[in-house]
Structures are given as structure tokens and as C-alpha cells.
Coordinates of C-alpha atoms in Angstrom, one line a residue:
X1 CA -15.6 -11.5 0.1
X2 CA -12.4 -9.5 -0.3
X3 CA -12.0 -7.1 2.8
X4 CA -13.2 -3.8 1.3
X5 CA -16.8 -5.0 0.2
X6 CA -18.1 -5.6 3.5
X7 CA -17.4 -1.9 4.8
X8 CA -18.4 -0.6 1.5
X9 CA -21.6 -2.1 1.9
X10 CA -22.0 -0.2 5.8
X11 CA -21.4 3.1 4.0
X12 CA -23.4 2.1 1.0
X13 CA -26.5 1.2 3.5
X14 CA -25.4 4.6 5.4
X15 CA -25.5 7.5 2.6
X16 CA -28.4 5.2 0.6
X17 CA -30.7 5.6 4.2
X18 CA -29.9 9.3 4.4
X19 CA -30.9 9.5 0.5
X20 CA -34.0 7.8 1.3
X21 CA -36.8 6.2 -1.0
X22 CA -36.5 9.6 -3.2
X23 CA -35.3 8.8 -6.9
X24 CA -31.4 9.5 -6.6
X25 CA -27.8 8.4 -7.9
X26 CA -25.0 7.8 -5.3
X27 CA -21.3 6.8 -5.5
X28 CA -20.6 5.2 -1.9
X29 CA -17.5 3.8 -3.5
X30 CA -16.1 7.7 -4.0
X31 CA -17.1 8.7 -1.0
X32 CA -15.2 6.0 1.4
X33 CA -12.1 6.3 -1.3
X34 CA -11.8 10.0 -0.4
X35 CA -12.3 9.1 3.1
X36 CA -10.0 6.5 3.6
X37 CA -7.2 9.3 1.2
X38 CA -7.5 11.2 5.0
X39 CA -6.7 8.3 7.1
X40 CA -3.2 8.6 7.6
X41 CA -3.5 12.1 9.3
X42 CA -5.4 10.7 11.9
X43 CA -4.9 10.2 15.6
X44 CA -6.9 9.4 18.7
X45 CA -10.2 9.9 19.1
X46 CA -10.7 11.1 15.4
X47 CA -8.8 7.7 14.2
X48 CA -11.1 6.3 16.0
X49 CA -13.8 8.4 14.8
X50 CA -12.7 7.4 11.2
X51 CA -12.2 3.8 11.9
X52 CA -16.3 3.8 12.8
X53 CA -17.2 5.7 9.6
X54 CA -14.8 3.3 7.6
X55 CA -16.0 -0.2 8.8
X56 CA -12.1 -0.7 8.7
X57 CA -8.6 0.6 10.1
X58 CA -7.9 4.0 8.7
X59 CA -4.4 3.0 7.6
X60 CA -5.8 -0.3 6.2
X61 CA -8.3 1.8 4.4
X62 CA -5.6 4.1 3.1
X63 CA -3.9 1.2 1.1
X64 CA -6.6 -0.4 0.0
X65 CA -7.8 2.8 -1.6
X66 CA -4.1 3.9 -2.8
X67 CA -4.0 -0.3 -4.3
X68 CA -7.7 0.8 -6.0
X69 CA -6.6 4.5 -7.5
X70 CA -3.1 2.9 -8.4
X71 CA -4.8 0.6 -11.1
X72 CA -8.1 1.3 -12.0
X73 CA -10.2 -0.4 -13.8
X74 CA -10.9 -0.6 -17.3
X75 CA -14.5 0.7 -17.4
X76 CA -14.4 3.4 -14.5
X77 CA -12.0 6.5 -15.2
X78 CA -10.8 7.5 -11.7
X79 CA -9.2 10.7 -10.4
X80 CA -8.2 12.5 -7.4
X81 CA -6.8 15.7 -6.5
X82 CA -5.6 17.5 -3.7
X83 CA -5.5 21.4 -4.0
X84 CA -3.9 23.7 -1.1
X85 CA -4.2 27.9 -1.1
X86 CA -0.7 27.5 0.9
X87 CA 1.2 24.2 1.2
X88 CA 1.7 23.7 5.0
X89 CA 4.6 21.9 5.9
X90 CA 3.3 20.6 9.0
X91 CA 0.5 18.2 5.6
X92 CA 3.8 17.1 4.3
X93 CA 4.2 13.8 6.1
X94 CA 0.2 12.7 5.0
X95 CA 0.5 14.3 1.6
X96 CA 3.2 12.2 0.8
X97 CA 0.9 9.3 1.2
X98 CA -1.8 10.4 -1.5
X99 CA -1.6 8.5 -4.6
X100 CA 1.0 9.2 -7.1
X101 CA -1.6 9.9 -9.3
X102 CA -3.4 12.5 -7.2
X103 CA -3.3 16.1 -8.7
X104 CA -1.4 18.7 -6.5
X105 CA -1.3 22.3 -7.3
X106 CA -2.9 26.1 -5.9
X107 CA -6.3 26.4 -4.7
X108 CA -8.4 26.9 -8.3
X109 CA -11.2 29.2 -8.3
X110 CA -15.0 27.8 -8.4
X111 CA -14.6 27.8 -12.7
X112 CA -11.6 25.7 -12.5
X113 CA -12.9 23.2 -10.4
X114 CA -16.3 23.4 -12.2
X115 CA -14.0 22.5 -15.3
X116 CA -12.0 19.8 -13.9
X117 CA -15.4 18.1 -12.7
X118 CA -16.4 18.2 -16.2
X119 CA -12.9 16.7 -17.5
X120 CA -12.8 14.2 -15.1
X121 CA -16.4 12.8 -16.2
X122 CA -16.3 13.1 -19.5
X123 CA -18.9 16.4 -19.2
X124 CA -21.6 14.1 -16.9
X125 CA -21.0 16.4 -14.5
X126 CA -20.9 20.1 -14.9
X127 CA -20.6 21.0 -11.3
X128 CA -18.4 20.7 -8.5
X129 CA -20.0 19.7 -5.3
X130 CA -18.8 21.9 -2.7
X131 CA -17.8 25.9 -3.1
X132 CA -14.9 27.6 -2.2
X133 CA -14.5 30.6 -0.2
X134 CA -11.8 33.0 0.9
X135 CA -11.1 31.2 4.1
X136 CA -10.6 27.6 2.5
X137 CA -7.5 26.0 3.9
X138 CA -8.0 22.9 1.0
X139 CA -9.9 21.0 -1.4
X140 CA -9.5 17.1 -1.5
X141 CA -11.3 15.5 -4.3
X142 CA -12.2 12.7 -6.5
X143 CA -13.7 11.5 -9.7
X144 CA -15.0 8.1 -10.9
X145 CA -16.8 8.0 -14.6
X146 CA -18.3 5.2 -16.6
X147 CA -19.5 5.0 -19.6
X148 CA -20.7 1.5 -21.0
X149 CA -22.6 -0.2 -24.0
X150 CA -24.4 -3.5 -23.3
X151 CA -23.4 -6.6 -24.6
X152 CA -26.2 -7.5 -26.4
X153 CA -28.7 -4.1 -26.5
X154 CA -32.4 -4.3 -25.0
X155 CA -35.5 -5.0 -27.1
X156 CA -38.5 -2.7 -26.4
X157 CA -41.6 -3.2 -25.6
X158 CA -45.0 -1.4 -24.7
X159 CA -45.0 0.3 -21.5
X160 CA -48.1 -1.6 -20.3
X161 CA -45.6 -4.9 -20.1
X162 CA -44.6 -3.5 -16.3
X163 CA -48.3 -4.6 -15.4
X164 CA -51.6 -3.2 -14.6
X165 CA -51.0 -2.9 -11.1
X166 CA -47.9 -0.6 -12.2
X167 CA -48.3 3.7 -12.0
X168 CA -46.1 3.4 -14.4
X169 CA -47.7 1.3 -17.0
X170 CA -49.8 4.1 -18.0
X171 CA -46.8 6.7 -17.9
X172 CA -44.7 5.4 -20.1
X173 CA -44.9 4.3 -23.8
X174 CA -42.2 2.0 -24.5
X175 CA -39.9 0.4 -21.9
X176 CA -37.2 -2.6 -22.4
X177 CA -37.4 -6.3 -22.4
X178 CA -34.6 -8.4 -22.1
X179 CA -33.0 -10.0 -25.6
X180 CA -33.1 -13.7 -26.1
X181 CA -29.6 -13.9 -24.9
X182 CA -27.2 -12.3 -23.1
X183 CA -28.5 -10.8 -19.9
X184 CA -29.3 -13.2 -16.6
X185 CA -33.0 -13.1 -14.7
X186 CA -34.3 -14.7 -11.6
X187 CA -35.7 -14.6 -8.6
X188 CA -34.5 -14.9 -5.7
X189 CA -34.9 -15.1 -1.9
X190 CA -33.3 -12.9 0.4
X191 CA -33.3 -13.0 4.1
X192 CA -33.7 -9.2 4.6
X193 CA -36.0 -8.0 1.5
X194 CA -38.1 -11.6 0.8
X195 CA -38.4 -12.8 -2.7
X196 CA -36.9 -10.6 -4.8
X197 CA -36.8 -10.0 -8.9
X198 CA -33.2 -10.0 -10.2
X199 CA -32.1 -8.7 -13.7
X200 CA -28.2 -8.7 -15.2
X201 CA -27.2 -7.3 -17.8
X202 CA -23.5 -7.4 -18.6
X203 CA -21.1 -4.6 -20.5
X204 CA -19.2 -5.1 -23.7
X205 CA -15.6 -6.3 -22.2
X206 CA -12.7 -4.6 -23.7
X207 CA -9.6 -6.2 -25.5
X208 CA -8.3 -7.5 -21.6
X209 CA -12.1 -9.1 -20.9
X210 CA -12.4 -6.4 -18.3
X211 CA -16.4 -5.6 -18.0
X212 CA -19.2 -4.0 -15.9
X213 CA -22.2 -5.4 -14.6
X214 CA -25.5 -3.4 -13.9
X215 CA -27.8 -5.5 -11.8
X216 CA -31.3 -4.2 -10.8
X217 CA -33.4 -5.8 -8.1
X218 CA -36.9 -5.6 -7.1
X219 CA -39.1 -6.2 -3.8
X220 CA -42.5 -6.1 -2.7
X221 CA -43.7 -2.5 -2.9
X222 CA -43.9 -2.3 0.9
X223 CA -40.6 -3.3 1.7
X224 CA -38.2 -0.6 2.3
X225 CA -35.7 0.9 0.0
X226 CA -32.7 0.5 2.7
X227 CA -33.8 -3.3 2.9
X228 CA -33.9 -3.5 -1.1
X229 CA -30.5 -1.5 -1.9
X230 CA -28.7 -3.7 1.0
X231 CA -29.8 -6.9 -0.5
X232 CA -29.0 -5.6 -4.0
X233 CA -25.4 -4.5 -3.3
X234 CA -25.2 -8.5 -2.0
X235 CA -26.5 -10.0 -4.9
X236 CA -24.5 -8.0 -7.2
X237 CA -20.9 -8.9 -6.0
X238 CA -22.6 -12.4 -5.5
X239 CA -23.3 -11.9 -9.9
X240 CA -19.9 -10.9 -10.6
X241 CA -18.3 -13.6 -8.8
X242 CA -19.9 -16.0 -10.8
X243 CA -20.6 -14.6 -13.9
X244 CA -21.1 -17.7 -16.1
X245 CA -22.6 -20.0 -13.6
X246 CA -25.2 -20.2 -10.6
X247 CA -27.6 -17.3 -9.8
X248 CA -27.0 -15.8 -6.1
X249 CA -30.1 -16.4 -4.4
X250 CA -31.7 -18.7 -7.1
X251 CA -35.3 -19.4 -6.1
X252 CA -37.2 -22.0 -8.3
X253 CA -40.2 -21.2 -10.2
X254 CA -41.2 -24.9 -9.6
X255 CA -41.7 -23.8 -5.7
X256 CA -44.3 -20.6 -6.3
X257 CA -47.6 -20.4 -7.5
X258 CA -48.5 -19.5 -10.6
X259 CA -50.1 -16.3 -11.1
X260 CA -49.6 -12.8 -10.9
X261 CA -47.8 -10.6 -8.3
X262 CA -46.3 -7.2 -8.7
X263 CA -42.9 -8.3 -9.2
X264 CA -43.8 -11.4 -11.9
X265 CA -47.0 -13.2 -14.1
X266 CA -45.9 -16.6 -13.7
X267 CA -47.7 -19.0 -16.5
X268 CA -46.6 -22.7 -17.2
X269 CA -46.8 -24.0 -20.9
X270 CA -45.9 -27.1 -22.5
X271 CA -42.7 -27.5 -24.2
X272 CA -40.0 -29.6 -25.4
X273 CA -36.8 -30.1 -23.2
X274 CA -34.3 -32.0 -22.2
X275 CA -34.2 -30.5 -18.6
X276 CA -33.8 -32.6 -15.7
X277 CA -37.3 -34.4 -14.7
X278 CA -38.7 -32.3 -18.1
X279 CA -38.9 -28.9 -15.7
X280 CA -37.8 -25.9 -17.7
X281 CA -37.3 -23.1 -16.0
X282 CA -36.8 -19.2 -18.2
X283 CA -37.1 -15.4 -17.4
X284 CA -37.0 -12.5 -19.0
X285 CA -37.6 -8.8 -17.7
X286 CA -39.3 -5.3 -18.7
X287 CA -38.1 -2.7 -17.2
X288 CA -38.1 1.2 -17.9
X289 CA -35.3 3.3 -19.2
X290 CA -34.1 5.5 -16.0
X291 CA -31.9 8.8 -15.2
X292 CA -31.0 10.4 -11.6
X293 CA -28.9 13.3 -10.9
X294 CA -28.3 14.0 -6.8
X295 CA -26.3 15.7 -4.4
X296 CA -25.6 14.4 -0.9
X297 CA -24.3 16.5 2.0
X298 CA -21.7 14.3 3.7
X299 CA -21.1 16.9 6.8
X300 CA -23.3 14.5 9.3
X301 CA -21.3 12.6 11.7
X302 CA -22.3 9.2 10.2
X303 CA -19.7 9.9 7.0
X304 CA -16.9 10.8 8.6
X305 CA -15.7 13.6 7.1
X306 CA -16.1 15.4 10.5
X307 CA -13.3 13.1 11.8
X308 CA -11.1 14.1 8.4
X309 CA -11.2 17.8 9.3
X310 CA -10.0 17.1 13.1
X311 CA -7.1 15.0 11.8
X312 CA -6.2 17.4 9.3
X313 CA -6.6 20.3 11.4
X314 CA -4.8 18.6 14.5
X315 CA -1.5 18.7 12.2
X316 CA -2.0 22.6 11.3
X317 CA -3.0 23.2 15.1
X318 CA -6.3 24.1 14.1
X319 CA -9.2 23.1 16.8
X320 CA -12.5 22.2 15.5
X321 CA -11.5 23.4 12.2
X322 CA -14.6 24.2 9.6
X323 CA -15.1 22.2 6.9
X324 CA -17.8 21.1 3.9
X325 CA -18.1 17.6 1.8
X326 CA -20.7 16.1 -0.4
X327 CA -21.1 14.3 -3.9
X328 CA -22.4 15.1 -6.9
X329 CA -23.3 12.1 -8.8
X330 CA -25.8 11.0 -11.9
X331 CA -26.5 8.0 -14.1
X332 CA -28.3 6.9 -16.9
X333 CA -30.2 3.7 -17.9
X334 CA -30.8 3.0 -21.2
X335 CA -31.5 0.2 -24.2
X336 CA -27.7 0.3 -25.4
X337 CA -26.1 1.3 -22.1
X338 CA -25.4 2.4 -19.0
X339 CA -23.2 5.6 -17.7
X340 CA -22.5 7.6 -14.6
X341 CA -20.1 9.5 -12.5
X342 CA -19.6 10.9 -9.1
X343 CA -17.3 13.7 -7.9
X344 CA -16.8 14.0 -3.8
X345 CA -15.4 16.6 -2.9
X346 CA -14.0 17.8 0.8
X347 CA -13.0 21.0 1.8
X348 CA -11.6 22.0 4.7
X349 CA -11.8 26.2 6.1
X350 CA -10.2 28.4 8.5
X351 CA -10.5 31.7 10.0
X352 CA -8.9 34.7 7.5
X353 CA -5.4 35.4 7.8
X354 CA -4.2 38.5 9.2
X355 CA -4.7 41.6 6.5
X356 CA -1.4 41.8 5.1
X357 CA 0.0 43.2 1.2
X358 CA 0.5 41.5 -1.9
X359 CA 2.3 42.4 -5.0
X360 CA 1.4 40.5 -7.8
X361 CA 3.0 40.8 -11.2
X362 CA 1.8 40.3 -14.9
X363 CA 4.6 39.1 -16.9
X364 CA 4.2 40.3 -20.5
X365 CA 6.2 38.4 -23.6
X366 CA 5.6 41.4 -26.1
X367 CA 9.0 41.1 -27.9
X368 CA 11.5 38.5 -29.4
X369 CA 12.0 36.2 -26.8
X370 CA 13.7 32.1 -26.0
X371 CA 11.4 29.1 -25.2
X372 CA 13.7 25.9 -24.3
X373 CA 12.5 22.5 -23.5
X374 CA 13.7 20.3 -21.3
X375 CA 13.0 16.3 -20.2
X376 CA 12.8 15.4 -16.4
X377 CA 13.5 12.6 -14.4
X378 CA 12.6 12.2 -10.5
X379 CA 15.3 9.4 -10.5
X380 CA 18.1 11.3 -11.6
X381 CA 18.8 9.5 -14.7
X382 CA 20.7 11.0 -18.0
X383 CA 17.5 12.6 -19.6
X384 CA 17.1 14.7 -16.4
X385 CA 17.7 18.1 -16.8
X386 CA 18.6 17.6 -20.8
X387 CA 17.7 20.4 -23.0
X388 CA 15.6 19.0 -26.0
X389 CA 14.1 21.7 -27.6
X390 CA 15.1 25.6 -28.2
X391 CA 13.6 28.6 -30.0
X392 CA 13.7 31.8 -30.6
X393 CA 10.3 33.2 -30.6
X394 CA 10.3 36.5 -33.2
X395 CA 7.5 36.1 -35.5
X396 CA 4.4 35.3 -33.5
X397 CA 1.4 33.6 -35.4
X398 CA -2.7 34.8 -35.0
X399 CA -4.6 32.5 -32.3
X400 CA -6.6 30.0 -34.8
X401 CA -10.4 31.6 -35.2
X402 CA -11.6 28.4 -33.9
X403 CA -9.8 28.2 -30.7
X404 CA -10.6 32.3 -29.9
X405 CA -13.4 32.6 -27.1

């Protein structure tokens, strides 16, 4: 187990049992990323504060999530950004450990960041998660999107296949069944949530064999959703460690009784095979076609962003400083694939500034006037600085009719 999926799985289990057994979507992942992005400001008893919320050491956390933001992968489109109404010097040492990645620039307004929530998933989310107001200090975000086809694409099947004991058998017209090939089912037994239902089905890889997998898992109706989710996020690192061999959890058909249950029918027939002792085992699944949308308030103590806004406000001398953080996330389930996104977003406020006077001016290029363009290089090197392109600007053309609006 590397060391960042055992804390994941404490903050998974934490926002999941806030969520409850409502029908929701979450992103724990982009949660403890922008969490861990603050860990660096922190000192005393909010380090320690963080450390809790973490599972991990707050500087530890910081490079594991710079090492994750640095390269991501293939199938998830990752962003973060950090937005400031007025740089303070006193951020400059922790800014300089964000990502080289992360966006830096002015405080947008609530359409700006409404837009970049949009950009940064691919339009699956049209919102972003926390306002701002006139006394917000800061806005540290980020973005994770995916959007995958399966491998080999469900087969349907009537909605009474999920069983008569099912509300939903009745509810629904067509569901999916596995294909002959391609996607992994068994069952399996688990310490915490019994004998459980297991169903794989992997993503196309791309060119570099980089792929997703979405693995669903069911319990007895009466066990609890904490208890399920927990033992799912097990068995589906378990999966992807060992995607071409054994089956995490494996539980023989050959040691339950045939029947019917609400997780399984369980039949024996007579068939051909060359299996050890003659005992074939096979599985296939039916399961319905799903889609969540959810927000979750991440201002409780459990998350740790309460700790983030006492680091950050200890370096601007701020005591107790205000502050809002949640995550907008959704997801969808469906015969040829699977896709979902999550923006978390932090914001951090302050009392108003003193009243003071602005002047602000409106520059207007109404008349000839020179565009030059030049290449940069942080390094120093012999493009930096190097004018590449020059015009004269005199004979302006009409804004194309389709880009007006």
C-alpha cells in the first residue's frame, strides 16, 4: 500500500459518513489534495490540527500531492489555482511551494470562477462551490475530471434482472448486464461489510496502457453505507493492483448455498470443463445505469480546512480568520462509460479594509497603434526578452458574427 492510500481512505470514510446513505458523488481525493496544498503554512497547534485531518505529516502530504499534480494521470485532467484580491508578502514563502502548475492571478468575480469550474471539467460542472464576497482575502482551488469509455460496453437487460425482492426491479425498464468478456465479478468476504457482490469493469487504456477502473460493491441491505464504501475503497486498490490475476477477497461459490439472496441467485448446472476437480466457477452482474450530483460543506472540524485558515491567517496576523470550503462533485454511470469531476474549493475572509479611493482607468486603443511580441524565458536563456513579432495596427477588422455575444 503506497503511503497516501491509507490516509485517503480516513478522509474518504470521513466526508462519505458526513454524506451519509443519501444518493451522492464525492471526490475525497480533491479534497485531501487541496488540503495537503496548505500544509506548508502550518505551525503548532494548527500543524497539528492538519496532521489529524490528513492521516499524515502536513509537509509529507504537501509532496506527495505536488508529486500527484506534477504528473497526472492519463484519464483524470487535474487543476489547481490559487487566486489572491492582494498578494501578501508575508504568503510568499508557502506560495512558492504550490505546484508549478497552479494558476496564480487577481481575485475573479463569481462568473469567472463559475467559468473556470466549467473549463476545468470539461462543462460537468457549471458551478463553483463556494462564493466570493467583498471581504475575501483568497480562493484556493482545484479540479479533477474524467471522462472514460469501457473497454468492452455493457449488454442490457430487463430491469426485473435486479430481482423481485429489488424496489427497483419495478422502477426501471432496462438496466445492464455484464458482456461475456471483459469485466471481473465475484464475491467476496470482507471482515467489516460480510459477504459482499463485487463488479469491475475496466476503461479503454490509452496509447501508454494507462486506464481506469470503476468497481461497484454490494452488501446486505442492512449493513451500513460507511461499512460498504470503506470495504469498497479496499477492494478497489486491492483490483488495480492485480488487474489480470486473483480477485481481492475471492469467496468461492463452491462454499455457499445455492439459492437466492438479495445480492445473488446461485443455481448449479452441468457442464463441460477442464477446471480443477471439474468445479467451474462464473459470474456475471446486472446493475442499473446511475447519476449523482452533490455538494459537501467541508467547514466542520473533521476536514481540516479550519486548521488551513489558522495557518494561513497566522502568516497575515490574522486571528481566527473566517473562512468557507466545500466540493462540488457529479458522476455518471452508464452502458459505454463512466465520467465525473469534482471542484473543492477554499476560501479564506477578512474583515473590510479601511474606506479608502481608487482611481481606475479604461484604456481605449481607438487609433493606429503597435502590438509587439516577445518570447520569455525564466532561465535567462537567448530567447528571453527577444522580440518575435511586430505590427502596426491601422486597419482594424469586424469581430466574426459567430464569436459576437
Amino acid at each position: 500500500m503506497t503511503p497516501l492510500r491509507a490516509p485517503l481512505a480516513r478522509y474518504a470514510e470521513r466526508l462519505h459518513r458526513a454524506a451519509g446513505d443519501t444518493h451522492h458523488v464525492a471526490s475525497p481525493l480533491g479534497a485531501w489534495l487541496l488540503l495537503a496544498l496548505t500544509g506548508p503554512a502550518a505551525t503548532g497547534d494548527a500543524r497539528a490540527a492538519l496532521a489529524e485531518a490528513l492521516g499524515a505529516d502536513p509537509g509529507d502530504a504537501a509532496a506527495e500531492a505536488r508529486a500527484l499534480l506534477a504528473a497526472p494521470h492519463p484519464m483524470v485532467a487535474a487543476a489547481t489555482a490559487l487566486w489572491e484580491r492582494t498578494p501578501a508578502a508575508e504568503l510568499a514563502a508557502w506560495r512558492a511551494t504550490l505546484p508549478e502548475a497552479t494558476e496564480r492571478g487577481p481575485l475573479p468575480d463569481q462568473a469567472a470562477l463559475d467559468a473556470w469550474a466549467r473549463e476545468r471539467t470539461g462543462g460537468l460542472i457549471d458551478r463553483f462551490p463556494v462564493d466570493v464576497a467583498p471581504d475575501t482575502l483568497l480562493v484556493l482551488a482545484s479540479a479533477l475530471a474524467t471522462r472514460v469509455s469501457w473497454a468492452d460496453p455493457f449488454d442490457t437487460a430487463p430491469g426485473t434482472e435486479l430481482g423481485a425482492g429489488s424496489a427497483w426491479s419495478s422502477r426501471l425498464r432496462w438496466v445492464l448486464r455484464t458482456p461475456p468478456f471483459g469485466h471481473r465479478c465475484w464475491l467476496a468476504a470482507t471482515d467489516r461489510a460480510g459477504d459482499v457482490g463485487v463488479h469491475a469493469s475496466p476503461a479503454r487504456t490509452g496509447d501508454d496502457g494507462a486506464g481506469m477502473l470503476v468497481v461497484s460493491v454490494a452488501a446486505a441491505p442492512e449493513v451500513p453505507a460507511a461499512d460498504v464504501l470503506a470495504v469498497a475503497q479496499e477492494l478497489a486498490s486491492a483490483a488495480a493492483l492485480s488487474p489480470g490475476g486473483s480477485l481481492p477477497g475471492h469467496l468461492s461459490l463452491f462454499d455457499l448455498p445455492l439459492g437466492e439472496t438479495p445480492m445473488w441467485t446461485l443455481r448449479e448446472e452441468p457442464v463441460n470443463t477442464f477446471a480443477p476437480g471439474g468445479r467451474e466457477e462464473r459470474a456475471t452482474a446486472v446493475l442499473p445505469c446511475w447519476s449523482a450530483t452533490s455538494r459537501h460543506d467541508l467547514t466542520p472540524p473533521g476536514f481540516g480546512f479550519d486548521a488551513a485558515a489558522r495557518a494561513l491567517g497566522g502568516l497575515l496576523g490574522l486571528t481566527g480568520p473566517g473562512f468557507d470550503a466545500a466540493q462540488s462533485a457529479v458522476a455518471r454511470f452508464g452502458r459505454y462509460g463512466f465520467e465525473a469531476a469534482a471542484v473543492t474549493a477554499f476560501g479564506m475572509v477578512a474583515g473590510l479594509p479601511p474606506e479608502g479611493v481608487a482611481r481606475v482607468a479604461e484604456l481605449r486603443f481607438g487609433h493606429p497603434y503597435a502590438v509587439v511580441a516577445v518570447t520569455t524565458d525564466p532561465a535567462g536563456g537567448p530567447w528571453h526578452a527577444l522580440p518575435v513579432y511586430s505590427a502596426w495596427v491601422a486597419d482594424p477588422e469586424e469581430l466574426p458574427a459567430d464569436e459576437a455575444g
